[in-house]
Coordinates of C-alpha atoms in Angstrom, one line a residue:
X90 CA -97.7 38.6 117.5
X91 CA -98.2 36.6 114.5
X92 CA -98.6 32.9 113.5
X93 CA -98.1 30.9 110.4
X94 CA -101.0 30.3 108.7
X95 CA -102.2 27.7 106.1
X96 CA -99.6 28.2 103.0
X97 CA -100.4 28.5 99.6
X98 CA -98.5 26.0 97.0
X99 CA -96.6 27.1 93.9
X100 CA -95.8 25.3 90.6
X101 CA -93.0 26.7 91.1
X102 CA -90.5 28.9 93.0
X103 CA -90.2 32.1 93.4
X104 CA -87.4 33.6 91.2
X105 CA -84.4 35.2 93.1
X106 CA -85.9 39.0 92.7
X107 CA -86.5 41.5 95.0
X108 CA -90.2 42.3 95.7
X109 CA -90.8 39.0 94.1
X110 CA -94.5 39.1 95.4
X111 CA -97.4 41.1 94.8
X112 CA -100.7 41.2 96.8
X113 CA -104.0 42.5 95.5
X114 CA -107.3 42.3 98.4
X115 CA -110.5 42.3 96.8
X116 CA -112.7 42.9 100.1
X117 CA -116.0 42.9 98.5
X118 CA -115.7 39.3 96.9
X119 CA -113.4 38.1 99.9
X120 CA -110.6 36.9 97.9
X121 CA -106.9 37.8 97.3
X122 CA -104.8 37.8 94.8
X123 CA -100.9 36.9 95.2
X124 CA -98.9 37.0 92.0
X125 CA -95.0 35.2 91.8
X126 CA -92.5 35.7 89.0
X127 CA -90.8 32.4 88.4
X128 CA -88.6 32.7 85.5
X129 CA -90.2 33.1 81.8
X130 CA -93.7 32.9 84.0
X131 CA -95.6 34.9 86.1
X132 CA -98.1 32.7 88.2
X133 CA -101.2 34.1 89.5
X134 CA -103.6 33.0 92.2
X135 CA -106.5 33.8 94.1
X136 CA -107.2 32.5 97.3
X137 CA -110.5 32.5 99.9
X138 CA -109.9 34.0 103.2
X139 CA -108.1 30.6 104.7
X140 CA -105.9 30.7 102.2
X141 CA -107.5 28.2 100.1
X142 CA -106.7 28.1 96.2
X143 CA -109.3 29.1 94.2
X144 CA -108.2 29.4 90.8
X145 CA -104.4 29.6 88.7
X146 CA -103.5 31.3 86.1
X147 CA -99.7 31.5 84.6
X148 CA -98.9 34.7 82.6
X149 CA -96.0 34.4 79.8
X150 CA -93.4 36.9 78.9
X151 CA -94.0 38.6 75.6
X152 CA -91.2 37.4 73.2
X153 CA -90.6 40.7 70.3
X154 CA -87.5 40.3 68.9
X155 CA -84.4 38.1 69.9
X156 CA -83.9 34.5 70.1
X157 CA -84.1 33.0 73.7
X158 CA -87.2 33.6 75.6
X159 CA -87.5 36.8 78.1
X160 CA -87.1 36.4 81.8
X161 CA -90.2 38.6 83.5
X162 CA -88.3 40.6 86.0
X163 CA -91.8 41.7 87.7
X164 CA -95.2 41.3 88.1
X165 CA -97.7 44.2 89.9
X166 CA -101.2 45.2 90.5
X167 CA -101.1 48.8 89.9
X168 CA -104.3 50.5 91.6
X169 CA -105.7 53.4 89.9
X170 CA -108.4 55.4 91.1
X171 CA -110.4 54.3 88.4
X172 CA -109.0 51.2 87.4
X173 CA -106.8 48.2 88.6
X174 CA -104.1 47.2 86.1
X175 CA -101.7 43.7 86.1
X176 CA -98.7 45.2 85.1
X177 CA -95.6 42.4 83.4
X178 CA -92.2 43.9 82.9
X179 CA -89.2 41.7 81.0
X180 CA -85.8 42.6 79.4
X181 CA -88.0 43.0 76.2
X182 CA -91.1 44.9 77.3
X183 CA -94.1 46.2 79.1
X184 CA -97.6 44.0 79.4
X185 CA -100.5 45.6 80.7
X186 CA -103.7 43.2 81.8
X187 CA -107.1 43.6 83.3
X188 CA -106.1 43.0 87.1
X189 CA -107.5 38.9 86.8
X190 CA -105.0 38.3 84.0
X191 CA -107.6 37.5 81.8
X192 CA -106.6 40.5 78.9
X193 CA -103.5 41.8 77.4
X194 CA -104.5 45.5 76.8
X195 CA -101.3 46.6 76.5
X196 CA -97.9 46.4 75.1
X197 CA -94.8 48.7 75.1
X198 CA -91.7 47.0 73.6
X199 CA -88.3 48.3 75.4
X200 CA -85.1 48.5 73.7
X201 CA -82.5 45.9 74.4
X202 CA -80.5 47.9 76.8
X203 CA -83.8 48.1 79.2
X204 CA -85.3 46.9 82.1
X205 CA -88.4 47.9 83.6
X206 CA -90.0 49.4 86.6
X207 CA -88.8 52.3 85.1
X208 CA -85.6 50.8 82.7
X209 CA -82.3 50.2 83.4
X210 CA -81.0 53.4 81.5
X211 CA -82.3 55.0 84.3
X212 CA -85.4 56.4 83.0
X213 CA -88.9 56.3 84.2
X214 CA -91.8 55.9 82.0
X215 CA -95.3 57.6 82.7
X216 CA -98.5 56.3 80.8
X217 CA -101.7 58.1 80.4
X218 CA -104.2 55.3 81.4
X219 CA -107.8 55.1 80.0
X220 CA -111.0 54.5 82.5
X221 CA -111.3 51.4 80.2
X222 CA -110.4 50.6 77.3
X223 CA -106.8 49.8 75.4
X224 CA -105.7 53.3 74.7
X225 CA -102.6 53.2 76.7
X226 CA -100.2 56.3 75.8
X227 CA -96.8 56.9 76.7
X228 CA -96.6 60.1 78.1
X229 CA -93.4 61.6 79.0
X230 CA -89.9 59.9 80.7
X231 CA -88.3 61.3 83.6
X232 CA -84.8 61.5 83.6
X233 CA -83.2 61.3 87.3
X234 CA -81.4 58.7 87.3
X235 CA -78.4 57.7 85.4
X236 CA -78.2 53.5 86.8
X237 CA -80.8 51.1 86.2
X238 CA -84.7 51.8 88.7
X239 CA -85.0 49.2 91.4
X240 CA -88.0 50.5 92.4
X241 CA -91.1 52.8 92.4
X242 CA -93.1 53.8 95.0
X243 CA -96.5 56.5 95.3
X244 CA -99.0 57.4 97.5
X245 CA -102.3 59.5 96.7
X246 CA -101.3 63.1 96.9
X247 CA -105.1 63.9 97.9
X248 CA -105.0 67.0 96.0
X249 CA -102.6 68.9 98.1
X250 CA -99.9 71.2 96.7
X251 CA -96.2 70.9 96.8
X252 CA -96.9 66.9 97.9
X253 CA -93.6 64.4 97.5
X254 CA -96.4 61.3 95.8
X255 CA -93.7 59.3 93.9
X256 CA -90.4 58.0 94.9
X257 CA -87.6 56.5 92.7
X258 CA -84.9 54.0 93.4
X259 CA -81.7 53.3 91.2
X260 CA -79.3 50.3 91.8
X261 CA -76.5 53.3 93.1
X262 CA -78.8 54.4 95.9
X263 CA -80.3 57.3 94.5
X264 CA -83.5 58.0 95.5
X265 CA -86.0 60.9 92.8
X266 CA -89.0 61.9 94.6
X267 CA -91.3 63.4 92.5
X268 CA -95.1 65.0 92.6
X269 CA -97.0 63.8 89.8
X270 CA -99.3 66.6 88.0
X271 CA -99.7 67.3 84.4
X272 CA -96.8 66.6 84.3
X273 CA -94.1 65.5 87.0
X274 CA -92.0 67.6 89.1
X275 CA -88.6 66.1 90.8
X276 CA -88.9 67.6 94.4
X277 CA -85.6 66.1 95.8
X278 CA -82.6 63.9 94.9
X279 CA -81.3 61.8 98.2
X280 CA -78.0 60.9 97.5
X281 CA -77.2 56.8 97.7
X282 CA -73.9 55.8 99.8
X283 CA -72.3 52.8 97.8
X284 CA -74.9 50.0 98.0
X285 CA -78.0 49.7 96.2
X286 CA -81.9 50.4 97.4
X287 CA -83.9 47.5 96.1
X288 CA -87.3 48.7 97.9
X289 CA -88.7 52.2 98.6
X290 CA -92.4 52.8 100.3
X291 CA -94.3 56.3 100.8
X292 CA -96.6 56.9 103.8
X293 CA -97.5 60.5 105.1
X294 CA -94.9 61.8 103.6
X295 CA -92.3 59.7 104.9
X296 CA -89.8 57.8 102.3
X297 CA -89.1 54.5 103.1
X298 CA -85.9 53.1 101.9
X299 CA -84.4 49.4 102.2
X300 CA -80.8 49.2 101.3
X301 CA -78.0 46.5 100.1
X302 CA -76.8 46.6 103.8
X303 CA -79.6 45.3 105.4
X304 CA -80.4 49.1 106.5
X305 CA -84.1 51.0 106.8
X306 CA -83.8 54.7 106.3
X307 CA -86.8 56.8 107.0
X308 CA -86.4 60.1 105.0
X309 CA -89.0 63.1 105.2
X310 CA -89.8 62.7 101.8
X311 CA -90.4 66.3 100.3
X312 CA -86.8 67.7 102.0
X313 CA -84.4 64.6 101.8
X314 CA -83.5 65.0 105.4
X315 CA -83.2 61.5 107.1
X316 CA -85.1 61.3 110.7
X317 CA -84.2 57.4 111.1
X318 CA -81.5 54.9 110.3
X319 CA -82.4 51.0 111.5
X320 CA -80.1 48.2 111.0
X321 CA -82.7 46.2 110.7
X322 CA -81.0 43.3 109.1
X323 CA -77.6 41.1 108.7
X324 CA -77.8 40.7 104.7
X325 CA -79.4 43.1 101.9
X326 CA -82.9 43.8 101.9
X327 CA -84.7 42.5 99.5
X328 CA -88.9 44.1 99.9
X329 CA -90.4 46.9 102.0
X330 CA -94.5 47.2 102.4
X331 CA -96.4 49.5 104.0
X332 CA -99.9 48.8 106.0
X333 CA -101.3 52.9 105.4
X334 CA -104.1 52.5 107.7
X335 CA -102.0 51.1 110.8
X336 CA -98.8 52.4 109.9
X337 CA -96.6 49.4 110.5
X338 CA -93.8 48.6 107.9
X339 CA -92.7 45.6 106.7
X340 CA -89.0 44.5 106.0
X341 CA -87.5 41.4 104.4
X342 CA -84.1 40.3 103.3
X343 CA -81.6 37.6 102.4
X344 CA -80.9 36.7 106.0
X345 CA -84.5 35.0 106.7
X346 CA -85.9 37.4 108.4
X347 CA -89.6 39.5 107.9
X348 CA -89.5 42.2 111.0
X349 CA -92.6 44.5 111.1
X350 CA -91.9 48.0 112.4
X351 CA -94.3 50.7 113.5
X352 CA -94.1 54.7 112.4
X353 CA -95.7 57.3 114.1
X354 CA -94.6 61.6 114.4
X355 CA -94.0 62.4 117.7
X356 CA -97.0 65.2 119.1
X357 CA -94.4 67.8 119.7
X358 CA -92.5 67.6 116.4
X359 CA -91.9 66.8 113.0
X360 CA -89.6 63.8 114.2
X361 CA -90.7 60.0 112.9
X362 CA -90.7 57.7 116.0
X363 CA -90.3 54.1 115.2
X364 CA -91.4 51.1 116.8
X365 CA -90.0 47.2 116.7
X366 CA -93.5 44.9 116.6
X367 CA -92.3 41.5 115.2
X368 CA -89.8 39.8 113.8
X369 CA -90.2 36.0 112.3
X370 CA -87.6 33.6 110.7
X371 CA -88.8 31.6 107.7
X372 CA -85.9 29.3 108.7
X373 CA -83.4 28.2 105.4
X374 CA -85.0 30.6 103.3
X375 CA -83.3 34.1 100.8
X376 CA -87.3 36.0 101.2
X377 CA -87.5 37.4 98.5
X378 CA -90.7 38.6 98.5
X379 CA -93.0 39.8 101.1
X380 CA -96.3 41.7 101.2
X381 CA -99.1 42.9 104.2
X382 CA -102.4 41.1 102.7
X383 CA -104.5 44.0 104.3
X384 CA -104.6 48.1 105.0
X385 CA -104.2 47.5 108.5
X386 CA -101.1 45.1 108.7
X387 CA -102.9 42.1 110.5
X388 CA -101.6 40.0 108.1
X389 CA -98.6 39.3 105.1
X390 CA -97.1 36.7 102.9
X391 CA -93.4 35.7 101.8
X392 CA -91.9 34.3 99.2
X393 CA -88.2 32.7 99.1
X394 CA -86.0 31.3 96.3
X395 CA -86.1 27.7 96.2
X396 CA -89.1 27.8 98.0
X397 CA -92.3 26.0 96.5
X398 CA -95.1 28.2 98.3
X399 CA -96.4 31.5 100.0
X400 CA -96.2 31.3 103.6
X401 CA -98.9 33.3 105.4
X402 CA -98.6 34.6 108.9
X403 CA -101.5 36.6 110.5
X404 CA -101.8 38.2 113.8
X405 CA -102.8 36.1 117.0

């Protein structure tokens, strides 16, 4: 079970995107960091363990050419094993910061037909990224997809072989799951079935998919073959997060809902057995946005259009 905890306020609220809301834990200082796209602006906050605000910062679009200003369509902590990058996308390009904000140390300008994660061509840029340091490359583009990425997911491949550690999502369905290396290698296409996938997640090598039709598919990720279908909600989905140490997923969507699910293999086979733990309402509400705020799942946040603040639920 969980309860709604102290919530955090915004300036503003959350623009109507999926996986409007990114989480990053900082256990050694005991803060986290929560960052909302609200239009032109990405705001950015970091919060003591009751949920207390600590500090704001807001994070513009970069404007390159044109003449109105550029709508960020998503802001992410990327988590290297080396470094931790704040990562801004918008119809006109890429902004990489230090993960507090503080920093612009990159900028990749897109052409006017794309949209980023990955673009809305369809393809998926790689950067080489420093230890430190601006000297951001771009690397190579992979070329699966032929509608515009909704959504990229990976998981540390831990140095085994012939390891599905990247998964793409397209706006047809399509899912490209990849293993990253020297360079990348696309494992398996899963075909989409009319409605978009807005939200992927990777865990064990299971593939996590959240579709237009409120469905979950759980996929074994290096084959394609799906194990388990859940319709999980009345209206499109619209994030999916996963807890890797407990193995719970989290799944929001247009019709007010946040349900938490639990995945395990059964002992005896392959087979992904899944497991209904919660579900709250955040009553009146599109969630747009939701995140766990911890490894093991004891906790998450939401965001919702029109909606002026995280809510924060941890468990009882």
């Amino acid at each position: 079970m969980f309860r709604w905890e102290r919530s955090i306020p915004l300036r503003g609220s959350a623009a109507a995107l999926c996986n409007n809301l990114s989480v990053l834990q900082l256990p050694a200082r005991n803060l986290t960091h929560f960052g909302v796209v609200h239009g032109p602006s990405a705001q950015l906050l970091s919060t003591a363990p009751e949920g207390v605000p600590l500090a704001q910062r807001q994070l513009h679009a970069k404007e390159g050419a044109g003449v109105s200003p550029p709508l960020i369509t998503q802001v992410h902590w990327c988590v290297l094993p080396f470094r931790v990058l704040l990562v801004l996308t918008s119809h006109r390009g890429i902004q990489m910061y230090e993960s507090d904000g503080s920093t612009m140390v990159y900028w990749h300008a897109l052409d006017s037909g794309d949209a980023t994660p990955g673009t809305w061509s369809g393809r998926v840029l790689v950067f080489d990224i420093p230890a430190k340091g601006p000297n951001i490359v771009l690397s190579e583009e992979l070329a699966g997809h032929q509608t515009p990425i909704t959504d990229i997911a990976t998981e540390p491949a831990q140095g085994q072989d012939c390891v599905a550690d990247m998964v793409t999502a397209d706006d047809s369905g399509l899912l490209c799951v990849w293993r990253s290396g020297p360079e990348f290698t696309l494992l398996t296409r899963i075909p989409g079935f009319g409605v978009p996938c807005p939200s992927v997640q990777l865990w064990q090598g299971i593939c996590a998919a959240g579709y237009g039709n409120g469905q979950v598919h759980l996929y074994e990720a290096t084959t394609g073959n799906l194990h388990v279908q859940i319709n999980a909600h009345a209206r499109a989905i619209s994030a999916l997060d996963l807890a890797p140490e407990a193995g719970k997923l989290l799944s929001a969507a247009e019709d007010t809902f946040v349900h938490i699910w639990k995945l395990s293999r059964s002992p005896e086979s392959s087979y992904i057995e899944v497991e209904h733990c919660h579900g709250e309402c955040v009553s009146d509400t599109q969630v747009c946005g939701a995140r766990f705020c911890d490894s093991s799942g004891s906790s998450f946040a939401v965001t919702g259009y029109d909606l002026a603040e995280i809510r924060r639920f941890s468990s009882v």
